[in-house]
Short mmCIF file of C-alpha atoms in Angstrom, two decimals:
data_model
loop_
_atom_site.label_atom_id
_atom_site.label_comp_id
_atom_site.label_asym_id
_atom_site.label_seq_id
_atom_site.Cartn_x
_atom_site.Cartn_y
_atom_site.Cartn_z
CA MET A 165 -24.86 18.39 12.52
CA SER A 166 -24.35 20.83 15.37
CA THR A 167 -20.97 22.00 16.61
CA SER A 168 -21.38 19.84 19.69
CA ASP A 169 -21.27 16.77 17.42
CA ASP A 170 -17.95 17.76 15.84
CA ILE A 171 -15.09 15.33 16.39
CA TRP A 172 -11.86 16.53 17.96
CA ILE A 173 -8.46 15.05 18.65
CA LEU A 174 -7.79 16.00 22.24
CA GLY A 175 -4.46 14.29 22.74
CA ILE A 176 -2.07 12.47 20.42
CA ARG A 177 1.43 11.02 20.63
CA MET A 178 3.83 8.92 18.61
CA THR A 179 6.92 7.19 19.94
CA LYS A 180 10.29 7.55 18.32
CA PHE A 181 10.25 5.20 15.32
CA GLY A 182 13.25 2.92 14.93
CA LYS A 183 14.81 -0.07 16.64
CA HIS A 184 13.55 -0.74 20.16
CA PRO A 185 15.14 -4.13 20.93
CA ASP A 186 14.58 -3.84 24.68
CA ARG A 187 10.88 -2.98 24.51
CA ASP A 188 7.91 -5.15 23.53
CA VAL A 189 4.72 -4.05 21.74
CA VAL A 190 2.94 -3.36 25.04
CA ASP A 191 5.81 -1.10 26.18
CA LEU A 192 5.61 0.89 22.96
CA ALA A 193 1.80 1.04 22.96
CA SER A 194 1.81 2.11 26.62
CA GLU A 195 4.22 4.95 25.92
CA ALA A 196 2.01 6.22 23.10
CA VAL A 197 -1.22 5.82 25.10
CA LEU A 198 0.05 7.40 28.33
CA GLY A 199 1.54 10.18 26.20
CA ALA A 200 -1.70 10.81 24.33
CA LEU A 201 -3.73 10.83 27.56
CA ALA A 202 -1.29 13.30 29.18
CA ASP A 203 -1.27 15.40 26.02
CA GLY A 204 -5.07 15.60 26.20
CA GLY A 205 -5.14 16.22 29.95
CA VAL A 206 -7.30 13.14 30.63
CA THR A 207 -6.87 9.65 32.10
CA MET A 208 -7.99 6.11 31.28
CA LYS A 209 -11.06 6.73 33.49
CA ASP A 210 -12.31 9.26 30.92
CA ILE A 211 -12.06 6.81 28.01
CA GLY A 212 -15.26 5.05 26.97
CA VAL A 213 -13.92 2.84 24.21
CA ILE A 214 -10.55 1.55 22.94
CA ALA A 215 -9.69 0.61 19.37
CA ALA A 216 -6.31 -1.09 19.04
CA GLY A 217 -4.26 -2.41 16.15
CA ASN A 218 -1.20 -4.67 15.92
CA LEU A 219 -1.09 -6.41 12.57
CA MET A 220 1.81 -8.83 12.97
CA ASN A 221 0.14 -10.43 15.98
CA ALA A 222 -3.46 -9.60 15.23
CA THR A 223 -4.95 -12.44 17.28
CA ALA A 224 -3.15 -11.56 20.52
CA GLY A 225 -5.63 -8.94 21.73
CA ILE A 226 -3.24 -6.01 21.99
CA GLY A 227 -6.04 -3.78 23.36
CA GLN A 228 -6.57 -5.96 26.44
CA GLN A 229 -2.82 -6.51 26.91
CA LEU A 230 -2.46 -2.76 26.95
CA GLN A 231 -5.33 -2.31 29.44
CA LYS A 232 -3.60 -4.73 31.81
CA GLN A 233 -0.63 -2.35 31.91
CA VAL A 234 -2.24 1.07 31.83
CA GLY A 235 -5.78 0.72 33.14
CA GLN A 236 -8.43 -2.03 33.19
CA THR A 237 -11.58 0.06 33.32
CA GLY A 238 -13.85 -2.54 31.73
CA VAL A 239 -14.66 -0.48 28.65
CA PRO A 240 -15.11 -2.25 25.31
CA VAL A 241 -12.01 -2.97 23.23
CA TYR A 242 -12.10 -3.38 19.48
CA ASN A 243 -8.95 -5.06 18.19
CA VAL A 244 -8.73 -4.14 14.54
CA ALA A 245 -6.64 -5.31 11.58
CA ASN A 246 -6.70 -3.74 8.12
CA ALA A 247 -3.23 -4.20 6.67
CA CYS A 248 -1.27 -0.92 6.47
CA ALA A 249 -4.50 0.99 7.15
CA THR A 250 -4.82 -0.61 10.61
CA GLY A 251 -3.93 2.58 12.53
CA ALA A 252 -6.36 4.69 10.54
CA THR A 253 -8.99 1.98 11.06
CA ALA A 254 -8.45 2.12 14.84
CA LEU A 255 -8.81 5.90 14.77
CA ARG A 256 -11.90 5.68 12.58
CA THR A 257 -13.42 3.07 14.93
CA ALA A 258 -12.94 5.32 17.97
CA ILE A 259 -14.37 8.25 16.01
CA MET A 260 -17.45 6.25 14.97
CA ALA A 261 -18.09 5.27 18.60
CA VAL A 262 -17.94 8.92 19.70
CA LYS A 263 -19.98 10.05 16.73
CA SER A 264 -22.70 7.50 17.52
CA GLY A 265 -23.16 9.13 20.90
CA GLU A 266 -22.42 5.91 22.80
CA VAL A 267 -19.30 7.39 24.40
CA ASP A 268 -17.89 10.88 24.96
CA MET A 269 -14.27 9.94 24.56
CA GLY A 270 -12.41 7.22 22.68
CA LEU A 271 -8.83 6.01 22.48
CA ALA A 272 -7.15 4.69 19.33
CA VAL A 273 -3.73 3.03 19.34
CA GLY A 274 -1.57 1.28 16.78
CA VAL A 275 1.72 -0.49 17.47
CA GLU A 276 4.14 -2.68 15.57
CA LYS A 277 7.52 -4.29 16.07
CA LEU A 278 8.94 -4.77 12.61
CA SER A 279 12.70 -4.26 12.90
CA GLY A 280 14.48 -6.93 10.92
CA ALA A 281 11.24 -8.25 9.42
CA GLY A 282 12.80 -8.18 5.97
CA LEU A 283 10.81 -8.46 2.79
CA LEU A 284 7.05 -8.47 3.29
CA GLY A 285 4.51 -10.20 1.11
CA GLY A 286 6.62 -12.74 -0.72
CA GLY A 287 7.11 -16.43 -0.26
CA GLY A 288 4.98 -19.51 -0.21
CA VAL A 289 5.73 -23.10 0.57
CA ALA A 290 8.48 -24.58 -1.56
CA LYS A 291 7.95 -28.06 -2.89
CA ALA A 292 10.21 -30.66 -1.33
CA ASP A 293 11.91 -33.11 -3.63
CA GLY A 294 9.90 -36.28 -4.12
CA ASP A 295 6.50 -34.71 -3.40
CA THR A 296 3.76 -35.06 -5.96
CA TRP A 297 2.05 -32.17 -7.67
CA GLU A 298 -1.35 -31.67 -6.08
CA PRO A 299 -3.54 -28.75 -7.06
CA SER A 300 -4.59 -26.62 -4.11
CA GLY A 301 -6.08 -23.24 -3.32
CA ARG A 302 -8.36 -21.07 -5.42
CA PHE A 303 -6.08 -21.23 -8.46
CA GLY A 304 -5.60 -24.98 -8.26
CA ALA A 305 -1.83 -24.36 -8.08
CA VAL A 306 0.53 -27.34 -7.80
CA ALA A 307 3.38 -25.15 -6.48
CA SER A 308 3.91 -21.67 -5.08
CA THR A 309 3.08 -19.04 -7.70
CA ASP A 310 5.11 -16.20 -6.12
CA GLY A 311 7.98 -15.48 -8.49
CA ARG A 312 6.53 -17.82 -11.14
CA ILE A 313 3.38 -15.87 -11.92
CA GLY A 314 4.37 -12.32 -11.06
CA THR A 315 5.43 -11.21 -7.62
CA ASN A 316 3.73 -10.92 -4.25
CA THR A 317 6.47 -8.78 -2.71
CA MET A 318 5.39 -5.31 -1.66
CA PRO A 319 8.27 -3.48 -3.43
CA GLY A 320 7.38 -5.36 -6.62
CA VAL A 321 3.64 -4.74 -6.42
CA PHE A 322 4.07 -1.01 -5.80
CA ALA A 323 6.77 -0.77 -8.46
CA GLN A 324 4.21 -2.00 -10.99
CA ILE A 325 1.67 0.51 -9.71
CA GLY A 326 4.10 3.37 -10.41
CA MET A 327 5.18 1.95 -13.77
CA GLU A 328 1.55 1.58 -14.81
CA TYR A 329 0.98 5.27 -14.08
CA GLY A 330 3.93 6.05 -16.32
CA HIS A 331 2.46 3.90 -19.07
CA ARG A 332 -0.85 5.77 -18.88
CA TYR A 333 0.44 9.31 -18.64
CA GLY A 334 4.14 9.22 -19.52
CA GLY A 335 7.00 11.15 -17.97
CA THR A 336 8.12 8.64 -15.37
CA THR A 337 11.73 7.52 -15.20
CA PHE A 338 13.85 5.69 -12.66
CA GLU A 339 15.42 9.07 -11.85
CA LEU A 340 12.06 10.74 -11.25
CA PHE A 341 11.04 8.09 -8.71
CA ALA A 342 14.46 8.38 -7.06
CA ARG A 343 14.04 12.16 -6.76
CA ILE A 344 10.77 11.65 -4.84
CA SER A 345 12.76 9.57 -2.39
CA GLU A 346 15.49 12.24 -2.29
CA LYS A 347 12.83 14.76 -1.16
CA ASN A 348 11.52 12.59 1.66
CA HIS A 349 14.97 11.72 2.97
CA ALA A 350 15.86 15.43 2.90
CA HIS A 351 12.70 16.21 4.88
CA SER A 352 13.52 13.54 7.48
CA THR A 353 16.64 15.37 8.64
CA LEU A 354 14.34 17.76 10.55
CA ASN A 355 12.33 15.02 12.27
CA PRO A 356 13.91 13.71 15.50
CA LEU A 357 11.29 10.92 15.73
CA ALA A 358 12.15 9.51 12.30
CA ALA A 359 13.87 6.11 12.19
CA TYR A 360 16.42 7.49 9.71
CA GLN A 361 17.43 11.15 9.48
CA LYS A 362 19.98 10.73 6.76
CA GLN A 363 20.08 12.87 3.65
CA PHE A 364 20.85 10.93 0.46
CA THR A 365 22.12 12.31 -2.84
CA LEU A 366 20.27 11.27 -5.96
CA GLU A 367 23.32 9.24 -7.01
CA GLU A 368 23.34 7.39 -3.69
CA ILE A 369 19.64 6.53 -4.02
CA MET A 370 19.94 5.33 -7.61
CA GLY A 371 23.17 3.46 -6.92
CA ASP A 372 21.89 1.63 -3.83
CA MET A 373 20.78 -1.99 -3.85
CA MET A 374 17.99 -2.59 -6.36
CA ILE A 375 15.04 -4.28 -4.66
CA SER A 376 12.41 -4.24 -7.37
CA TYR A 377 13.01 -1.94 -10.33
CA PRO A 378 12.63 0.99 -10.15
CA ASN A 379 12.62 0.87 -6.31
CA THR A 380 16.06 0.72 -4.72
CA ARG A 381 16.45 0.16 -0.98
CA PRO A 382 16.15 3.83 0.15
CA MET A 383 13.01 4.11 -2.01
CA CYS A 384 11.28 1.46 0.13
CA SER A 385 9.56 2.08 3.46
CA ALA A 386 11.73 1.29 6.43
CA ASN A 387 10.67 -1.64 8.63
CA CYS A 388 10.94 -0.45 12.22
CA ASP A 389 9.27 -0.43 15.64
CA GLY A 390 6.89 2.22 16.92
CA ALA A 391 3.49 3.16 18.28
CA ALA A 392 1.06 6.03 18.09
CA ALA A 393 -2.15 6.81 19.96
CA ALA A 394 -4.89 9.42 19.94
CA VAL A 395 -7.73 10.48 22.22
CA VAL A 396 -10.85 11.66 20.40
CA THR A 397 -13.91 13.43 21.78
CA ASN A 398 -16.97 15.39 20.67
CA GLY A 399 -17.57 19.14 20.67
CA ALA A 400 -19.97 19.01 23.62
CA THR A 401 -17.39 17.31 25.81
CA LEU A 402 -14.59 19.57 24.63
CA ALA A 403 -16.68 22.61 25.56
CA ARG A 404 -16.58 21.48 29.21
CA LEU A 405 -12.77 21.21 29.22
CA SER A 406 -10.15 23.92 29.88
CA GLY A 407 -9.28 26.76 27.52
CA GLU A 408 -5.85 25.23 27.00
CA GLN A 409 -7.35 21.85 26.04
CA GLN A 410 -9.73 23.60 23.63
CA ARG A 411 -6.91 25.66 22.10
CA ARG A 412 -4.75 22.61 21.39
CA ALA A 413 -7.58 20.35 20.22
CA ILE A 414 -7.55 19.57 16.50
CA LYS A 415 -10.79 19.27 14.59
CA VAL A 416 -11.35 16.12 12.55
CA SER A 417 -13.26 17.64 9.65
CA ALA A 418 -13.31 14.38 7.71
CA SER A 419 -12.76 10.75 8.62
CA VAL A 420 -13.16 8.27 5.79
CA LEU A 421 -12.40 4.61 5.19
CA THR A 422 -12.92 2.94 1.81
CA THR A 423 -12.26 -0.38 0.09
CA ASP A 424 -11.66 -0.93 -3.62
CA PRO A 425 -14.76 -1.18 -5.80
CA TYR A 426 -14.61 -3.83 -8.53
CA GLU A 427 -12.84 -2.83 -11.72
CA GLU A 428 -11.25 -4.90 -14.46
CA ALA A 429 -7.75 -6.03 -13.36
CA CYS A 430 -8.18 -5.12 -9.68
CA GLN A 431 -7.81 -8.77 -8.65
CA VAL A 432 -4.75 -9.16 -10.89
CA LEU A 433 -2.74 -6.16 -9.66
CA PRO A 434 -4.11 -4.28 -6.64
CA ASN A 435 -5.75 -1.03 -7.67
CA VAL A 436 -4.71 1.52 -5.05
CA ASN A 437 -6.00 4.42 -7.12
CA THR A 438 -9.79 4.25 -7.17
CA LEU A 439 -10.32 3.66 -3.46
CA THR A 440 -7.92 6.50 -2.61
CA ARG A 441 -9.64 8.83 -5.06
CA ASN A 442 -13.02 7.84 -3.60
CA ALA A 443 -11.82 8.42 -0.04
CA ALA A 444 -10.36 11.82 -0.98
CA ARG A 445 -13.53 12.90 -2.74
CA ILE A 446 -15.70 11.98 0.26
CA ALA A 447 -13.22 13.62 2.65
CA TYR A 448 -13.12 16.93 0.77
CA GLU A 449 -16.92 16.89 0.66
CA GLN A 450 -17.22 16.18 4.40
CA ALA A 451 -14.68 18.85 5.28
CA GLY A 452 -16.05 21.39 2.84
CA ILE A 453 -12.58 22.11 1.50
CA GLY A 454 -10.61 21.36 -1.65
CA PRO A 455 -7.08 20.10 -2.20
CA THR A 456 -5.76 23.64 -2.76
CA ASP A 457 -6.75 24.51 0.83
CA LEU A 458 -4.29 21.97 2.25
CA ASP A 459 -1.23 23.36 4.01
CA LEU A 460 0.39 19.95 4.30
CA VAL A 461 -0.23 16.32 3.36
CA GLU A 462 1.11 13.12 4.88
CA LEU A 463 0.47 10.42 2.29
CA HIS A 464 1.29 6.72 2.14
CA ASP A 465 4.69 6.65 0.43
CA CYS A 466 5.36 2.99 1.24
CA PHE A 467 7.53 3.12 -1.90
CA ALA A 468 8.68 6.05 -4.03
CA THR A 469 6.56 4.67 -6.87
CA ALA A 470 3.48 4.88 -4.64
CA GLU A 471 3.93 8.54 -3.68
CA LEU A 472 3.66 9.63 -7.31
CA VAL A 473 0.27 8.01 -7.94
CA HIS A 474 -1.19 9.42 -4.73
CA TYR A 475 -0.48 13.04 -5.78
CA ASP A 476 -3.04 12.29 -8.45
CA ASN A 477 -5.38 10.12 -6.36
CA LEU A 478 -5.64 12.76 -3.62
CA MET A 479 -6.27 15.31 -6.40
CA LEU A 480 -3.29 17.46 -5.41
CA CYS A 481 -2.82 17.85 -9.18
CA ASP A 482 -4.92 17.51 -12.30
CA GLU A 483 -5.62 13.96 -13.47
CA GLY A 484 -2.48 12.63 -15.14
CA GLY A 485 -0.43 15.56 -13.81
CA ALA A 486 1.54 13.93 -11.00
CA VAL A 487 4.90 14.18 -12.77
CA ASP A 488 4.41 17.89 -13.50
CA PHE A 489 3.25 18.41 -9.91
CA PHE A 490 6.49 16.92 -8.61
CA GLU A 491 8.64 18.73 -11.17
CA SER A 492 7.10 22.05 -10.07
CA GLY A 493 8.56 21.58 -6.60
CA ALA A 494 5.07 21.64 -5.04
CA PRO A 495 5.55 18.69 -2.65
CA TRP A 496 8.84 19.95 -1.14
CA ARG A 497 8.47 21.57 2.29
CA ASP A 498 8.83 25.04 0.77
CA GLY A 499 6.43 24.22 -2.08
CA THR A 500 2.74 24.97 -2.52
CA THR A 501 1.54 21.61 -1.11
CA PRO A 502 4.22 20.14 1.17
CA VAL A 503 4.01 16.34 1.12
CA ASN A 504 5.57 14.10 3.78
CA VAL A 505 7.51 16.76 5.68
CA SER A 506 7.94 14.08 8.37
CA GLY A 507 10.24 12.22 5.98
CA GLY A 508 7.49 9.81 4.99
CA LEU A 509 7.52 6.07 5.37
CA GLN A 510 10.81 5.83 3.46
CA SER A 511 12.75 7.56 6.25
CA LYS A 512 10.44 8.12 9.22
CA GLY A 513 9.67 4.41 8.99
CA HIS A 514 6.60 2.22 8.69
CA PRO A 515 5.69 0.26 11.82
CA ILE A 516 2.51 -0.83 10.06
CA SER A 517 -0.28 -0.34 12.61
CA ALA A 518 1.27 2.82 14.06
CA THR A 519 1.54 4.55 10.69
CA GLY A 520 -2.09 5.63 10.28
CA ILE A 521 -2.09 7.46 13.61
CA ALA A 522 1.49 8.74 13.34
CA ASN A 523 0.58 10.49 10.08
CA VAL A 524 -2.30 12.20 11.89
CA TRP A 525 0.09 13.12 14.73
CA GLU A 526 2.46 14.78 12.26
CA VAL A 527 -0.32 16.91 10.80
CA CYS A 528 -1.67 17.82 14.28
CA HIS A 529 1.84 18.78 15.38
CA HIS A 530 2.01 21.41 12.60
CA LEU A 531 -1.57 22.61 13.10
CA ARG A 532 -0.78 23.21 16.78
CA GLY A 533 2.36 25.11 15.79
CA GLU A 534 4.50 22.69 17.79
CA ALA A 535 6.61 21.15 15.00
CA GLY A 536 9.79 23.06 15.84
CA ASP A 537 12.42 23.15 13.09
CA ARG A 538 10.19 21.53 10.54
CA GLN A 539 7.07 23.61 11.29
CA ILE A 540 5.07 24.55 8.21
CA GLU A 541 4.34 28.16 9.14
CA GLY A 542 0.72 29.08 9.64
CA ALA A 543 -0.61 25.62 8.85
CA LYS A 544 -4.39 25.54 9.29
CA VAL A 545 -5.57 22.45 7.36
CA GLY A 546 -3.87 19.13 6.64
CA LEU A 547 -4.64 15.70 5.29
CA ALA A 548 -3.39 12.28 6.38
CA HIS A 549 -3.68 9.27 4.06
CA VAL A 550 -2.85 5.59 4.40
CA ILE A 551 -3.53 2.57 2.28
CA GLY A 552 -3.42 -1.10 3.14
CA LEU A 553 -3.33 -3.71 0.41
CA GLY A 554 -6.32 -5.90 0.20
CA SER A 555 -7.39 -3.06 0.14
CA ALA A 556 -8.38 -0.35 2.63
CA CYS A 557 -7.78 3.39 2.44
CA GLY A 558 -8.06 5.87 5.30
CA VAL A 559 -8.19 9.63 4.84
CA HIS A 560 -8.46 12.16 7.66
CA VAL A 561 -8.73 15.92 7.17
CA LEU A 562 -7.63 17.94 10.18
CA GLU A 563 -8.12 21.59 11.06
CA ARG A 564 -6.58 23.91 13.60
CA SER A 565 -8.84 24.96 16.46
CA ALA A 566 -10.39 28.41 16.08
CA ALA A 567 -10.28 28.84 19.87
CA MET B 85 -6.03 -41.19 -8.08
CA SER B 86 -4.15 -43.47 -10.46
CA GLN B 87 -1.62 -41.96 -12.82
CA THR B 88 -1.73 -42.87 -16.49
CA ALA B 89 0.97 -42.45 -19.08
CA THR B 90 -0.87 -39.53 -20.68
CA SER B 91 -1.15 -37.55 -17.44
CA ALA B 92 2.59 -36.97 -17.20
CA ARG B 93 2.15 -33.19 -17.35
CA VAL B 94 0.14 -30.91 -15.05
CA PRO B 95 -0.33 -27.17 -15.35
CA LEU B 96 1.07 -24.97 -12.55
CA VAL B 97 -2.39 -23.47 -12.17
CA GLU B 98 -5.81 -24.75 -13.11
CA TYR B 99 -6.44 -21.82 -15.48
CA LEU B 100 -3.60 -22.90 -17.79
CA VAL B 101 -4.82 -25.42 -20.39
CA ILE B 102 -2.03 -27.60 -21.79
CA ASP B 103 -3.85 -30.63 -23.19
CA ASP B 104 -5.84 -29.02 -26.00
CA GLY B 105 -3.40 -28.10 -28.76
CA ASP B 106 -1.54 -24.83 -28.24
CA PRO B 107 -1.54 -23.91 -24.55
CA TYR B 108 -3.91 -21.14 -23.51
CA LEU B 109 -5.41 -19.54 -20.41
CA VAL B 110 -9.05 -19.75 -19.40
CA ALA B 111 -11.08 -17.43 -17.22
CA ASN B 112 -14.35 -17.78 -15.35
CA GLU B 113 -16.60 -15.23 -17.01
CA CYS B 114 -19.71 -13.99 -15.22
CA THR B 115 -22.72 -14.74 -17.42
CA SER B 116 -24.56 -11.61 -16.27
CA CYS B 117 -21.90 -8.89 -16.43
CA GLY B 118 -18.95 -10.43 -18.28
CA ALA B 119 -16.35 -9.85 -15.53
CA ARG B 120 -13.52 -12.35 -15.77
CA PHE B 121 -11.70 -14.11 -12.93
CA PHE B 122 -8.93 -16.70 -12.77
CA ASP B 123 -9.75 -18.18 -9.38
CA ARG B 124 -12.48 -20.50 -8.13
CA ARG B 125 -15.54 -18.31 -7.55
CA ASN B 126 -18.31 -18.11 -5.03
CA ALA B 127 -19.95 -15.24 -6.86
CA CYS B 128 -19.06 -12.28 -9.04
CA ALA B 129 -17.20 -9.38 -7.38
CA SER B 130 -18.74 -6.97 -9.84
CA CYS B 131 -22.45 -7.90 -9.85
CA SER B 132 -22.73 -10.77 -7.33
CA GLY B 133 -24.01 -13.08 -10.08
CA THR B 134 -23.38 -16.77 -9.45
CA GLU B 135 -23.17 -18.24 -12.94
CA PHE B 136 -19.94 -18.43 -14.87
CA THR B 137 -18.72 -19.86 -18.13
CA ARG B 138 -15.16 -20.85 -18.95
CA VAL B 139 -13.75 -18.68 -21.70
CA ARG B 140 -10.48 -18.76 -23.58
CA VAL B 141 -8.26 -15.71 -22.99
CA ALA B 142 -6.31 -14.17 -25.88
CA SER B 143 -2.71 -15.42 -25.90
CA GLU B 144 -1.22 -12.22 -27.28
CA GLY B 145 -1.26 -8.88 -25.56
CA GLU B 146 0.49 -5.72 -24.49
CA LEU B 147 2.67 -5.41 -21.39
CA ARG B 148 0.84 -2.84 -19.29
CA THR B 149 3.28 -2.65 -16.42
CA PHE B 150 6.24 -4.54 -14.99
CA THR B 151 8.92 -4.60 -12.35
CA ILE B 152 12.26 -6.35 -12.27
CA VAL B 153 12.43 -8.24 -9.00
CA SER B 154 15.99 -8.41 -7.68
CA PHE B 155 15.10 -9.32 -4.13
CA ALA B 156 12.56 -12.06 -3.43
CA ALA B 157 11.70 -14.72 -0.88
CA PRO B 158 14.29 -17.48 -0.38
CA GLY B 159 14.25 -20.08 -3.16
CA ILE B 160 12.91 -17.78 -5.85
CA PRO B 161 15.54 -17.21 -8.58
CA VAL B 162 16.24 -13.51 -9.26
CA PRO B 163 16.25 -11.31 -11.17
CA PHE B 164 12.98 -11.89 -12.98
CA VAL B 165 10.43 -9.67 -14.68
CA ALA B 166 6.92 -9.64 -13.17
CA GLY B 167 4.17 -7.84 -14.99
CA VAL B 168 0.59 -7.46 -16.09
CA VAL B 169 -0.41 -8.14 -19.68
CA ASP B 170 -3.50 -6.72 -21.33
CA CYS B 171 -4.72 -9.71 -23.37
CA ASP B 172 -7.35 -8.10 -25.56
CA GLY B 173 -9.13 -6.48 -22.61
CA THR B 174 -8.44 -9.18 -20.03
CA SER B 175 -5.60 -8.38 -17.63
CA VAL B 176 -3.31 -11.29 -16.87
CA ARG B 177 -0.56 -11.50 -14.29
CA GLY B 178 2.62 -13.21 -15.35
CA ASN B 179 6.39 -13.10 -15.75
CA VAL B 180 8.06 -11.79 -18.88
CA VAL B 181 10.45 -14.52 -20.02
CA ASN B 182 12.85 -15.28 -22.88
CA THR B 183 14.39 -11.81 -22.72
CA ASP B 184 17.10 -10.18 -20.61
CA PRO B 185 15.60 -8.96 -17.32
CA ASP B 186 16.70 -5.35 -17.60
CA PRO B 187 15.00 -2.05 -18.47
CA ASP B 188 16.72 -1.96 -21.87
CA HIS B 189 14.93 -5.11 -23.00
CA VAL B 190 11.58 -4.75 -21.26
CA ARG B 191 9.32 -1.73 -21.70
CA VAL B 192 5.69 -0.93 -21.00
CA GLY B 193 3.56 -1.20 -24.11
CA MET B 194 5.64 -3.97 -25.68
CA PRO B 195 3.73 -6.76 -27.45
CA VAL B 196 4.05 -10.15 -25.79
CA ARG B 197 2.63 -13.64 -26.25
CA LEU B 198 1.94 -16.62 -24.04
CA THR B 199 4.58 -19.30 -23.73
CA THR B 200 4.97 -22.34 -21.47
CA PHE B 201 7.89 -24.14 -19.89
CA PRO B 202 8.49 -27.00 -17.42
CA ILE B 203 9.33 -26.13 -13.82
CA GLY B 204 10.08 -29.57 -12.41
CA THR B 205 9.16 -33.22 -12.15
CA ASP B 206 7.63 -34.93 -9.14
CA ARG B 207 8.19 -38.37 -7.59
CA ASP B 208 5.81 -39.99 -10.07
CA GLY B 209 7.58 -38.47 -13.05
CA THR B 210 4.88 -35.89 -13.66
CA GLU B 211 6.13 -32.64 -15.09
CA ALA B 212 4.61 -29.31 -13.99
CA ILE B 213 4.17 -26.70 -16.72
CA ALA B 214 4.18 -22.97 -16.01
CA PHE B 215 3.38 -20.08 -18.30
CA GLY B 216 4.93 -16.70 -18.98
CA PHE B 217 4.91 -14.05 -21.68
CA GLU B 218 7.72 -13.56 -24.20
CA PRO B 219 8.37 -10.58 -26.46
CA ALA B 220 6.32 -10.86 -29.65
CA ASP B 221 7.85 -7.87 -31.43
CA HIS B 222 10.95 -8.97 -33.31
CA HIS B 223 11.53 -5.51 -34.74
CA THR B 224 12.95 -4.15 -31.49
CA SER B 225 16.26 -5.91 -31.98
CA THR B 226 16.82 -4.72 -35.55
CA SER B 227 19.17 -1.84 -36.26
CA THR B 228 16.57 0.41 -37.87
CA ASP B 229 13.40 2.08 -36.62
CA ALA B 230 11.81 1.80 -40.04
CA GLY B 231 9.88 -1.33 -39.17
CA SER B 232 8.33 -0.09 -35.94
CA GLU B 233 4.58 -0.46 -35.62
#
């Protein structure tokens, strides 16, 4: 592949994450899109394709709603949905379109309004008194199985994923998981776009409301509103743009999306490990780098228990070594491999479809040297990871422009 | 469908067998690769084979992971222990029951066994039966470690 085929992020923007009661999804998406276009020095007229994600209202055609506010140019829109990997899927879709040569420039956007959404994943229809038991669904169940045969709630599913890691390799305790959360909340104090910028003591985290052992409330991702958008282009197009645009452009050295290959138990408890490991392996190969080359990582810490397993899945440590990796201080912002310096999903927040692009924005921000107080000095290479249950995993490796 | 006196109990899920002696779980096992599934199948997720046989799943196993759910959807009693049990190589999802739902009484690696219990009766008087896993290791509550396995 020649340099002219390389993929670049030309412009990127995330909104402030948090509560936006007076703004709808189109307002938030528009802010991110207009911001990303301005950041890249281009307009809607330059965009050849749009990939848009909004999971909670996936049938509403957010891409076209957005066009009606910011520019109906007639270009194709792909509305995508892939659980918590929706944003990364939108980005990957725009990248594939540019890579195919069909368009020179693509726009990816993800937006969600999730404030007050409460517990995700649980529930089912309760049986009213007097009804008769009738088997239904693929398990022939006569009543809702959530809570009777395990749990469907996200905090509960990811708690089991962390506990399982502890069973395999040892060393995990309630306190260890709480300390991972302590790190991310400490990091968030430097991020003005985070939904919560509050530092918590370990005691406060462990003493907070238990949601699903060992995840207490601050150890769970924060439901909030937000949007993020990115403009991607190829090397040939970038070469025709200004020196300033070339200097700030960020190279996408790997863009990968995977699903989970069949393994025993994967339909009993979601296996978030293998598909992440596969995505990471492909990404490092595409980028021609290894995990030790990374200056920062934004990974999908939807729960404190999830962050631990992804140290291992992204190969930031030896297999089975995630606890030691954390204990060494490596993932703190002054450590050898800073992880979630944005504050992560636990404090920055997790407006589902925005997350996969916002993570990329955070990495780009550091690679451009524009991250202010929380800048990781001299950052050249970073990785952004998201996972959506079902499952889908997106990994992007990003590199600072040499220009 | 007419109800008879002997059909007064139904399993919560089709893969729980309650009318053949001691209750047990059954899986759909792929005849070409041996992968096991609890749901109705179109084909095998592992090898795409389309033939399955019903096999009995071991009723004793080891708790591979768990969580204690304190916050659930409305109508679901909390706290409860949700987990995954390794039943002789077949992973089964289920609640851990008949023990206190706290980390002092539930631990990964603990031996458990299948148990069943009623969850309610419908208009016709039919009782629905659910399953869970209860601790199978009675040594844990004794005062000495001498008997540990």
